[in-house]
mmCIF file of C-alpha atoms in Angstrom:
data_model
loop_
_atom_site.group_PDB
_atom_site.id
_atom_site.type_symbol
_atom_site.label_atom_id
_atom_site.label_comp_id
_atom_site.label_asym_id
_atom_site.label_seq_id
_atom_site.Cartn_x
_atom_site.Cartn_y
_atom_site.Cartn_z
ATOM 1 C CA UNK A 1 0.000 0.000 0.000
ATOM 2 C CA UNK A 2 2.703 2.481 1.024
ATOM 3 C CA UNK A 3 4.912 1.495 -1.901
ATOM 4 C CA UNK A 4 2.030 2.005 -4.313
ATOM 5 C CA UNK A 5 1.224 5.355 -2.712
ATOM 6 C CA UNK A 6 4.795 6.573 -2.974
ATOM 7 C CA UNK A 7 4.996 5.468 -6.573
ATOM 8 C CA UNK A 8 1.797 7.335 -7.358
ATOM 9 C CA UNK A 9 3.116 10.408 -5.548
ATOM 10 C CA UNK A 10 6.338 10.304 -7.542
ATOM 11 C CA UNK A 11 4.334 10.104 -10.772
ATOM 12 C CA UNK A 12 2.170 13.013 -9.675
ATOM 13 C CA UNK A 13 5.172 15.171 -8.849
ATOM 14 C CA UNK A 14 6.790 14.235 -12.123
ATOM 15 C CA UNK A 15 3.929 15.346 -14.336
ATOM 16 C CA UNK A 16 2.754 18.442 -12.487
ATOM 17 C CA UNK A 17 5.082 20.979 -14.037
ATOM 18 C CA UNK A 18 2.472 23.451 -15.302
ATOM 19 C CA UNK A 19 1.765 24.646 -11.758
ATOM 20 C CA UNK A 20 4.594 26.321 -9.840
ATOM 21 C CA UNK A 21 5.884 23.248 -8.034
ATOM 22 C CA UNK A 22 7.291 25.151 -5.068
ATOM 23 C CA UNK A 23 3.727 25.286 -3.735
ATOM 24 C CA UNK A 24 3.828 21.507 -3.202
ATOM 25 C CA UNK A 25 6.678 22.007 -0.732
ATOM 26 C CA UNK A 26 4.984 24.716 1.339
ATOM 27 C CA UNK A 27 2.740 23.407 4.109
ATOM 28 C CA UNK A 28 -0.253 25.696 4.661
ATOM 29 C CA UNK A 29 -3.075 25.099 7.098
ATOM 30 C CA UNK A 30 -6.339 24.203 5.331
ATOM 31 C CA UNK A 31 -8.680 27.151 4.841
ATOM 32 C CA UNK A 32 -11.702 27.333 7.109
ATOM 33 C CA UNK A 33 -13.919 28.290 4.165
ATOM 34 C CA UNK A 34 -13.771 29.124 0.473
ATOM 35 C CA UNK A 35 -15.954 32.178 1.136
ATOM 36 C CA UNK A 36 -14.867 35.705 2.021
ATOM 37 C CA UNK A 37 -15.310 36.472 5.717
ATOM 38 C CA UNK A 38 -17.781 39.345 5.433
ATOM 39 C CA UNK A 39 -20.849 39.206 7.677
ATOM 40 C CA UNK A 40 -22.434 42.086 5.758
ATOM 41 C CA UNK A 41 -22.920 39.745 2.815
ATOM 42 C CA UNK A 42 -23.837 36.565 4.651
ATOM 43 C CA UNK A 43 -22.531 34.068 7.178
ATOM 44 C CA UNK A 44 -21.344 31.252 4.920
ATOM 45 C CA UNK A 45 -17.753 31.613 6.118
ATOM 46 C CA UNK A 46 -18.876 31.098 9.714
ATOM 47 C CA UNK A 47 -21.046 28.122 8.749
ATOM 48 C CA UNK A 48 -18.195 26.338 7.011
ATOM 49 C CA UNK A 49 -15.689 27.228 9.734
ATOM 50 C CA UNK A 50 -18.014 25.734 12.328
ATOM 51 C CA UNK A 51 -18.869 22.594 10.424
ATOM 52 C CA UNK A 52 -16.224 22.014 7.811
ATOM 53 C CA UNK A 53 -16.527 22.867 4.133
ATOM 54 C CA UNK A 54 -17.835 19.580 2.775
ATOM 55 C CA UNK A 55 -20.456 18.940 5.432
ATOM 56 C CA UNK A 56 -21.756 22.514 5.303
ATOM 57 C CA UNK A 57 -22.926 22.009 1.728
ATOM 58 C CA UNK A 58 -25.544 19.421 2.638
ATOM 59 C CA UNK A 59 -27.250 20.598 5.848
ATOM 60 C CA UNK A 60 -29.637 23.368 4.777
ATOM 61 C CA UNK A 61 -32.999 21.587 4.765
ATOM 62 C CA UNK A 62 -33.807 21.382 8.479
ATOM 63 C CA UNK A 63 -36.927 22.860 10.022
ATOM 64 C CA UNK A 64 -36.587 25.335 12.935
ATOM 65 C CA UNK A 65 -37.462 22.555 15.377
ATOM 66 C CA UNK A 66 -34.862 20.229 13.898
ATOM 67 C CA UNK A 67 -32.335 23.053 13.949
ATOM 68 C CA UNK A 68 -32.880 23.668 17.669
ATOM 69 C CA UNK A 69 -32.571 19.963 18.371
ATOM 70 C CA UNK A 70 -29.303 19.769 16.455
ATOM 71 C CA UNK A 71 -28.075 22.908 18.223
ATOM 72 C CA UNK A 72 -28.477 21.241 21.598
ATOM 73 C CA UNK A 73 -26.492 18.233 20.416
ATOM 74 C CA UNK A 74 -23.623 20.260 19.007
ATOM 75 C CA UNK A 75 -23.390 22.458 22.105
ATOM 76 C CA UNK A 76 -23.138 19.304 24.191
ATOM 77 C CA UNK A 77 -20.261 18.077 22.034
ATOM 78 C CA UNK A 78 -18.383 21.382 22.210
ATOM 79 C CA UNK A 79 -18.948 21.825 25.960
ATOM 80 C CA UNK A 80 -16.283 19.327 26.996
ATOM 81 C CA UNK A 81 -16.199 20.331 30.680
ATOM 82 C CA UNK A 82 -20.027 20.101 30.862
ATOM 83 C CA UNK A 83 -20.488 23.401 32.700
ATOM 84 C CA UNK A 84 -23.326 24.487 30.406
ATOM 85 C CA UNK A 85 -21.284 27.118 28.574
ATOM 86 C CA UNK A 86 -18.980 27.208 25.568
ATOM 87 C CA UNK A 87 -15.659 28.867 26.272
ATOM 88 C CA UNK A 88 -13.266 30.313 23.733
ATOM 89 C CA UNK A 89 -10.929 27.350 24.259
ATOM 90 C CA UNK A 90 -13.715 24.837 23.623
ATOM 91 C CA UNK A 91 -14.904 26.650 20.514
ATOM 92 C CA UNK A 92 -11.337 26.994 19.237
ATOM 93 C CA UNK A 93 -10.799 23.258 19.749
ATOM 94 C CA UNK A 94 -14.011 22.421 17.876
ATOM 95 C CA UNK A 95 -13.199 24.622 14.883
ATOM 96 C CA UNK A 96 -9.665 23.202 14.650
ATOM 97 C CA UNK A 97 -11.199 19.738 14.881
ATOM 98 C CA UNK A 98 -13.388 20.520 11.879
ATOM 99 C CA UNK A 99 -10.407 22.054 10.076
ATOM 100 C CA UNK A 100 -8.420 18.848 10.620
ATOM 101 C CA UNK A 101 -11.233 16.566 9.511
ATOM 102 C CA UNK A 102 -9.487 15.533 6.295
ATOM 103 C CA UNK A 103 -6.460 14.454 8.339
ATOM 104 C CA UNK A 104 -8.574 12.427 10.742
ATOM 105 C CA UNK A 105 -10.360 10.694 7.875
ATOM 106 C CA UNK A 106 -6.994 9.742 6.375
ATOM 107 C CA UNK A 107 -5.792 8.401 9.726
ATOM 108 C CA UNK A 108 -9.032 6.420 10.149
ATOM 109 C CA UNK A 109 -8.471 4.805 6.779
ATOM 110 C CA UNK A 110 -4.913 3.701 7.559
ATOM 111 C CA UNK A 111 -5.544 2.831 11.208
ATOM 112 C CA UNK A 112 -7.727 -0.125 10.302
ATOM 113 C CA UNK A 113 -5.086 -1.379 7.904
ATOM 114 C CA UNK A 114 -2.077 -1.163 10.208
ATOM 115 C CA UNK A 115 -3.526 -2.048 13.631
ATOM 116 C CA UNK A 116 -3.294 -5.757 12.892
ATOM 117 C CA UNK A 117 -3.811 -7.045 16.438
ATOM 118 C CA UNK A 118 -6.664 -4.562 17.112
ATOM 119 C CA UNK A 119 -5.192 -3.312 20.387
ATOM 120 C CA UNK A 120 -5.794 0.354 19.613
ATOM 121 C CA UNK A 121 -2.127 1.036 18.907
ATOM 122 C CA UNK A 122 0.230 0.546 15.984
ATOM 123 C CA UNK A 123 3.700 -0.797 16.620
ATOM 124 C CA UNK A 124 6.635 -0.177 14.318
ATOM 125 C CA UNK A 125 6.782 -3.912 13.586
ATOM 126 C CA UNK A 126 3.099 -3.895 12.589
ATOM 127 C CA UNK A 127 3.634 -0.955 10.280
ATOM 128 C CA UNK A 128 6.833 -2.368 8.784
ATOM 129 C CA UNK A 129 5.351 -5.804 8.152
ATOM 130 C CA UNK A 130 2.212 -4.374 6.567
ATOM 131 C CA UNK A 131 4.109 -1.939 4.368
ATOM 132 C CA UNK A 132 7.300 -3.813 3.536
ATOM 133 C CA UNK A 133 6.738 -7.384 4.676
ATOM 134 C CA UNK A 134 6.691 -9.035 1.243
ATOM 135 C CA UNK A 135 9.793 -7.212 0.105
ATOM 136 C CA UNK A 136 11.641 -7.633 3.397
ATOM 137 C CA UNK A 137 11.583 -11.417 3.033
ATOM 138 C CA UNK A 138 13.709 -11.165 -0.066
ATOM 139 C CA UNK A 139 15.723 -8.118 1.016
ATOM 140 C CA UNK A 140 14.006 -6.207 -1.802
ATOM 141 C CA UNK A 141 15.512 -8.540 -4.396
ATOM 142 C CA UNK A 142 12.214 -8.607 -6.336
ATOM 143 C CA UNK A 143 12.083 -4.851 -6.952
ATOM 144 C CA UNK A 144 13.961 -2.978 -9.637
ATOM 145 C CA UNK A 145 15.432 -0.274 -7.405
ATOM 146 C CA UNK A 146 16.461 -2.115 -4.252
ATOM 147 C CA UNK A 147 18.369 0.817 -2.753
ATOM 148 C CA UNK A 148 15.391 3.147 -3.119
ATOM 149 C CA UNK A 149 13.128 0.850 -1.114
ATOM 150 C CA UNK A 150 15.778 0.320 1.544
ATOM 151 C CA UNK A 151 16.075 4.092 1.837
ATOM 152 C CA UNK A 152 12.286 4.354 2.127
ATOM 153 C CA UNK A 153 12.309 1.856 4.979
ATOM 154 C CA UNK A 154 15.065 3.750 6.790
ATOM 155 C CA UNK A 155 13.212 7.017 6.328
ATOM 156 C CA UNK A 156 9.924 5.581 7.588
ATOM 157 C CA UNK A 157 11.634 4.134 10.664
ATOM 158 C CA UNK A 158 13.292 7.465 11.470
ATOM 159 C CA UNK A 159 9.960 9.281 11.133
ATOM 160 C CA UNK A 160 8.161 6.674 13.230
ATOM 161 C CA UNK A 161 10.725 7.040 16.030
ATOM 162 C CA UNK A 162 10.275 10.817 16.000
ATOM 163 C CA UNK A 163 6.496 10.439 16.184
ATOM 164 C CA UNK A 164 6.809 7.842 18.993
ATOM 165 C CA UNK A 165 7.368 10.420 21.717
ATOM 166 C CA UNK A 166 7.644 7.990 24.631
ATOM 167 C CA UNK A 167 9.997 5.723 22.689
ATOM 168 C CA UNK A 168 8.121 2.488 23.382
ATOM 169 C CA UNK A 169 8.047 1.414 19.728
ATOM 170 C CA UNK A 170 4.256 1.669 19.643
ATOM 171 C CA UNK A 171 2.241 4.597 18.279
ATOM 172 C CA UNK A 172 -0.931 5.884 19.878
ATOM 173 C CA UNK A 173 -3.500 7.423 17.559
ATOM 174 C CA UNK A 174 -2.033 10.893 18.115
ATOM 175 C CA UNK A 175 1.499 9.632 17.511
ATOM 176 C CA UNK A 176 0.424 7.797 14.373
ATOM 177 C CA UNK A 177 -1.302 10.967 13.162
ATOM 178 C CA UNK A 178 1.984 12.842 13.561
ATOM 179 C CA UNK A 179 3.729 10.046 11.635
ATOM 180 C CA UNK A 180 1.328 10.315 8.686
ATOM 181 C CA UNK A 181 1.035 14.129 8.809
ATOM 182 C CA UNK A 182 4.251 15.448 10.401
ATOM 183 C CA UNK A 183 3.710 18.945 8.997
ATOM 184 C CA UNK A 184 0.821 19.381 11.479
ATOM 185 C CA UNK A 185 2.963 18.872 14.601
ATOM 186 C CA UNK A 186 5.621 21.176 16.019
ATOM 187 C CA UNK A 187 7.737 18.314 17.363
ATOM 188 C CA UNK A 188 7.957 16.857 13.837
ATOM 189 C CA UNK A 189 9.230 20.027 12.147
ATOM 190 C CA UNK A 190 12.830 18.830 12.028
ATOM 191 C CA UNK A 191 11.764 15.630 10.256
ATOM 192 C CA UNK A 192 9.765 17.580 7.648
ATOM 193 C CA UNK A 193 12.756 19.836 7.012
ATOM 194 C CA UNK A 194 15.225 16.942 6.867
ATOM 195 C CA UNK A 195 13.084 14.955 4.434
ATOM 196 C CA UNK A 196 12.598 18.001 2.213
ATOM 197 C CA UNK A 197 16.337 18.637 2.029
ATOM 198 C CA UNK A 198 16.998 14.971 1.273
ATOM 199 C CA UNK A 199 14.437 15.048 -1.540
ATOM 200 C CA UNK A 200 15.942 18.102 -3.241
ATOM 201 C CA UNK A 201 19.654 17.860 -2.342
ATOM 202 C CA UNK A 202 21.013 15.837 -5.253
ATOM 203 C CA UNK A 203 24.731 16.177 -4.479
ATOM 204 C CA UNK A 204 24.379 15.105 -0.857
ATOM 205 C CA UNK A 205 26.027 18.141 0.761
ATOM 206 C CA UNK A 206 23.097 18.705 3.136
ATOM 207 C CA UNK A 207 22.110 22.001 1.508
ATOM 208 C CA UNK A 208 20.031 23.149 -1.462
ATOM 209 C CA UNK A 209 21.646 25.201 -4.191
ATOM 210 C CA UNK A 210 19.824 27.177 -6.883
ATOM 211 C CA UNK A 211 20.099 24.424 -9.486
ATOM 212 C CA UNK A 212 18.622 21.855 -7.085
ATOM 213 C CA UNK A 213 15.897 24.275 -5.990
ATOM 214 C CA UNK A 214 14.759 24.938 -9.557
ATOM 215 C CA UNK A 215 15.300 21.324 -10.594
ATOM 216 C CA UNK A 216 12.763 20.202 -7.997
ATOM 217 C CA UNK A 217 10.160 22.340 -9.758
ATOM 218 C CA UNK A 218 10.991 22.355 -13.421
ATOM 219 C CA UNK A 219 12.898 20.195 -15.899
ATOM 220 C CA UNK A 220 12.803 21.694 -19.393
ATOM 221 C CA UNK A 221 12.173 19.599 -22.440
ATOM 222 C CA UNK A 222 14.527 19.967 -25.419
ATOM 223 C CA UNK A 223 14.126 23.447 -26.848
ATOM 224 C CA UNK A 224 11.560 24.483 -24.232
ATOM 225 C CA UNK A 225 11.738 28.088 -23.062
ATOM 226 C CA UNK A 226 11.904 28.773 -19.356
ATOM 227 C CA UNK A 227 8.499 29.868 -18.000
ATOM 228 C CA UNK A 228 8.226 33.284 -16.358
ATOM 229 C CA UNK A 229 7.476 31.728 -12.979
ATOM 230 C CA UNK A 230 10.843 29.934 -13.019
ATOM 231 C CA UNK A 231 12.612 33.274 -13.519
ATOM 232 C CA UNK A 232 10.577 34.637 -10.617
ATOM 233 C CA UNK A 233 11.533 31.682 -8.428
ATOM 234 C CA UNK A 234 15.220 32.249 -9.147
ATOM 235 C CA UNK A 235 14.801 35.782 -7.834
ATOM 236 C CA UNK A 236 12.915 34.493 -4.790
ATOM 237 C CA UNK A 237 15.747 32.077 -4.080
ATOM 238 C CA UNK A 238 18.420 34.768 -4.100
ATOM 239 C CA UNK A 239 16.413 37.637 -2.617
ATOM 240 C CA UNK A 240 14.198 35.902 -0.032
ATOM 241 C CA UNK A 241 14.878 32.197 0.518
ATOM 242 C CA UNK A 242 18.681 32.476 0.825
ATOM 243 C CA UNK A 243 18.616 34.745 3.852
ATOM 244 C CA UNK A 244 22.361 34.711 4.575
ATOM 245 C CA UNK A 245 23.242 35.108 0.878
ATOM 246 C CA UNK A 246 25.686 32.194 0.760
ATOM 247 C CA UNK A 247 24.105 30.639 -2.333
ATOM 248 C CA UNK A 248 22.484 27.737 -0.469
ATOM 249 C CA UNK A 249 19.401 26.971 1.603
ATOM 250 C CA UNK A 250 20.296 25.449 4.961
ATOM 251 C CA UNK A 251 17.866 23.803 7.384
ATOM 252 C CA UNK A 252 16.805 27.093 8.970
ATOM 253 C CA UNK A 253 16.152 28.697 5.594
ATOM 254 C CA UNK A 254 14.226 25.641 4.380
ATOM 255 C CA UNK A 255 12.118 25.862 7.535
ATOM 256 C CA UNK A 256 11.140 29.463 6.757
ATOM 257 C CA UNK A 257 10.278 28.429 3.209
ATOM 258 C CA UNK A 258 8.160 25.297 3.703
ATOM 259 C CA UNK A 259 6.743 25.915 7.201
ATOM 260 C CA UNK A 260 5.796 29.596 7.225
ATOM 261 C CA UNK A 261 4.304 31.041 10.370
ATOM 262 C CA UNK A 262 0.610 31.636 9.822
ATOM 263 C CA UNK A 263 -2.297 33.385 11.518
ATOM 264 C CA UNK A 264 -4.428 30.991 13.569
ATOM 265 C CA UNK A 265 -7.684 31.421 11.669
ATOM 266 C CA UNK A 266 -9.492 28.972 13.945
ATOM 267 C CA UNK A 267 -8.643 31.145 16.939
ATOM 268 C CA UNK A 268 -9.783 34.299 15.147
ATOM 269 C CA UNK A 269 -13.047 32.663 14.101
ATOM 270 C CA UNK A 270 -13.739 31.453 17.662
ATOM 271 C CA UNK A 271 -13.236 34.990 18.953
ATOM 272 C CA UNK A 272 -15.455 36.376 16.196
ATOM 273 C CA UNK A 273 -18.307 33.956 16.931
ATOM 274 C CA UNK A 274 -18.166 34.733 20.655
ATOM 275 C CA UNK A 275 -18.059 38.485 19.995
ATOM 276 C CA UNK A 276 -21.155 38.276 17.792
ATOM 277 C CA UNK A 277 -23.125 35.955 20.072
ATOM 278 C CA UNK A 278 -22.092 36.746 23.670
ATOM 279 C CA UNK A 279 -24.884 39.150 24.791
ATOM 280 C CA UNK A 280 -23.739 39.603 28.397
ATOM 281 C CA UNK A 281 -20.053 39.898 27.464
ATOM 282 C CA UNK A 282 -18.877 37.314 29.978
ATOM 283 C CA UNK A 283 -16.633 35.605 27.423
ATOM 284 C CA UNK A 284 -18.751 32.424 27.297
ATOM 285 C CA UNK A 285 -21.706 31.324 25.195
ATOM 286 C CA UNK A 286 -24.828 29.954 26.859
ATOM 287 C CA UNK A 287 -27.440 27.897 25.041
ATOM 288 C CA UNK A 288 -29.881 30.821 25.265
ATOM 289 C CA UNK A 289 -27.375 33.217 23.690
ATOM 290 C CA UNK A 290 -26.826 30.782 20.845
ATOM 291 C CA UNK A 291 -30.579 30.318 20.373
ATOM 292 C CA UNK A 292 -30.993 34.083 20.179
ATOM 293 C CA UNK A 293 -28.477 34.153 17.338
ATOM 294 C CA UNK A 294 -30.052 31.422 15.234
ATOM 295 C CA UNK A 295 -29.780 33.489 12.054
ATOM 296 C CA UNK A 296 -26.091 34.114 12.642
ATOM 297 C CA UNK A 297 -25.167 30.622 13.709
ATOM 298 C CA UNK A 298 -27.465 29.099 11.060
ATOM 299 C CA UNK A 299 -27.653 25.795 12.857
ATOM 300 C CA UNK A 300 -29.088 23.994 9.853
ATOM 301 C CA UNK A 301 -25.675 24.204 8.177
ATOM 302 C CA UNK A 302 -23.659 23.256 11.232
ATOM 303 C CA UNK A 303 -24.047 19.504 11.418
ATOM 304 C CA UNK A 304 -26.180 16.428 11.319
ATOM 305 C CA UNK A 305 -26.588 13.908 14.080
ATOM 306 C CA UNK A 306 -24.724 11.171 12.280
ATOM 307 C CA UNK A 307 -21.604 13.288 11.949
ATOM 308 C CA UNK A 308 -21.820 14.357 15.575
ATOM 309 C CA UNK A 309 -22.212 10.781 16.726
ATOM 310 C CA UNK A 310 -19.117 9.768 14.783
ATOM 311 C CA UNK A 311 -17.120 12.683 16.197
ATOM 312 C CA UNK A 312 -18.191 12.273 19.813
ATOM 313 C CA UNK A 313 -15.357 9.977 20.868
ATOM 314 C CA UNK A 314 -12.764 12.109 19.122
ATOM 315 C CA UNK A 315 -13.547 15.356 20.941
#
């Protein structure tokens, strides 16, 4: 499964030259909504931020009674300390949970595959046997590029050990999530940077020069003119990426490139929702305050019971 995935990824990277390929290296947080955040022209941004973009498209047919019923259920899910109010922290957690939904769905898919003994954890041996077992028996003798697959195994083991924070050789769900999606976790930043440098650094000096940087994005065909965006990227390399002007990107410079600091949109949205809904200005939302803002919250686009039931154990 992993070998097939990596092969598909390599094919994808190889053929996607029409789009500036540097964007594939930069890890951005998923947007809360495709809509502009402008309450004067509607609340769709808030709806999608609260629910998640895909789910928000389907939940607009509920009656007022059904909406109130669903509202009670979602408030109960968000109110993790069960004090009857929604705090900023609880709302922030919920919105980030919705933002990360695509990650959780990907982890769910792989969890069933790799947790072979169904103990709720995934050991390195389980992962290795599931991913490489067939090839390991023959020391990769049955594959064309033996050294590539050995390198893949070494890289996976290094990443797994970084994700396995207590070092017991077994990944909890959170640890396995950081293994599959290291760009989402601060303690995995060094691994993301190291793997990126290894991917691009063709001469093995541990740094990225201009030729390697451009070569990761664009390989011209015979007689093909260089696109304008390649010329722009060369300027970005020398003027912005190469901060110390030594002609190379080191680990710190790669970090600034692929893991840019970003505004926490989930936090801003939580503050915005509380500001618009908190009538008594105590910094918390009560069920009555939310009910009074039905038009703003637009409960019918927030969720359905099935989704809430599935999410309950994850919150």
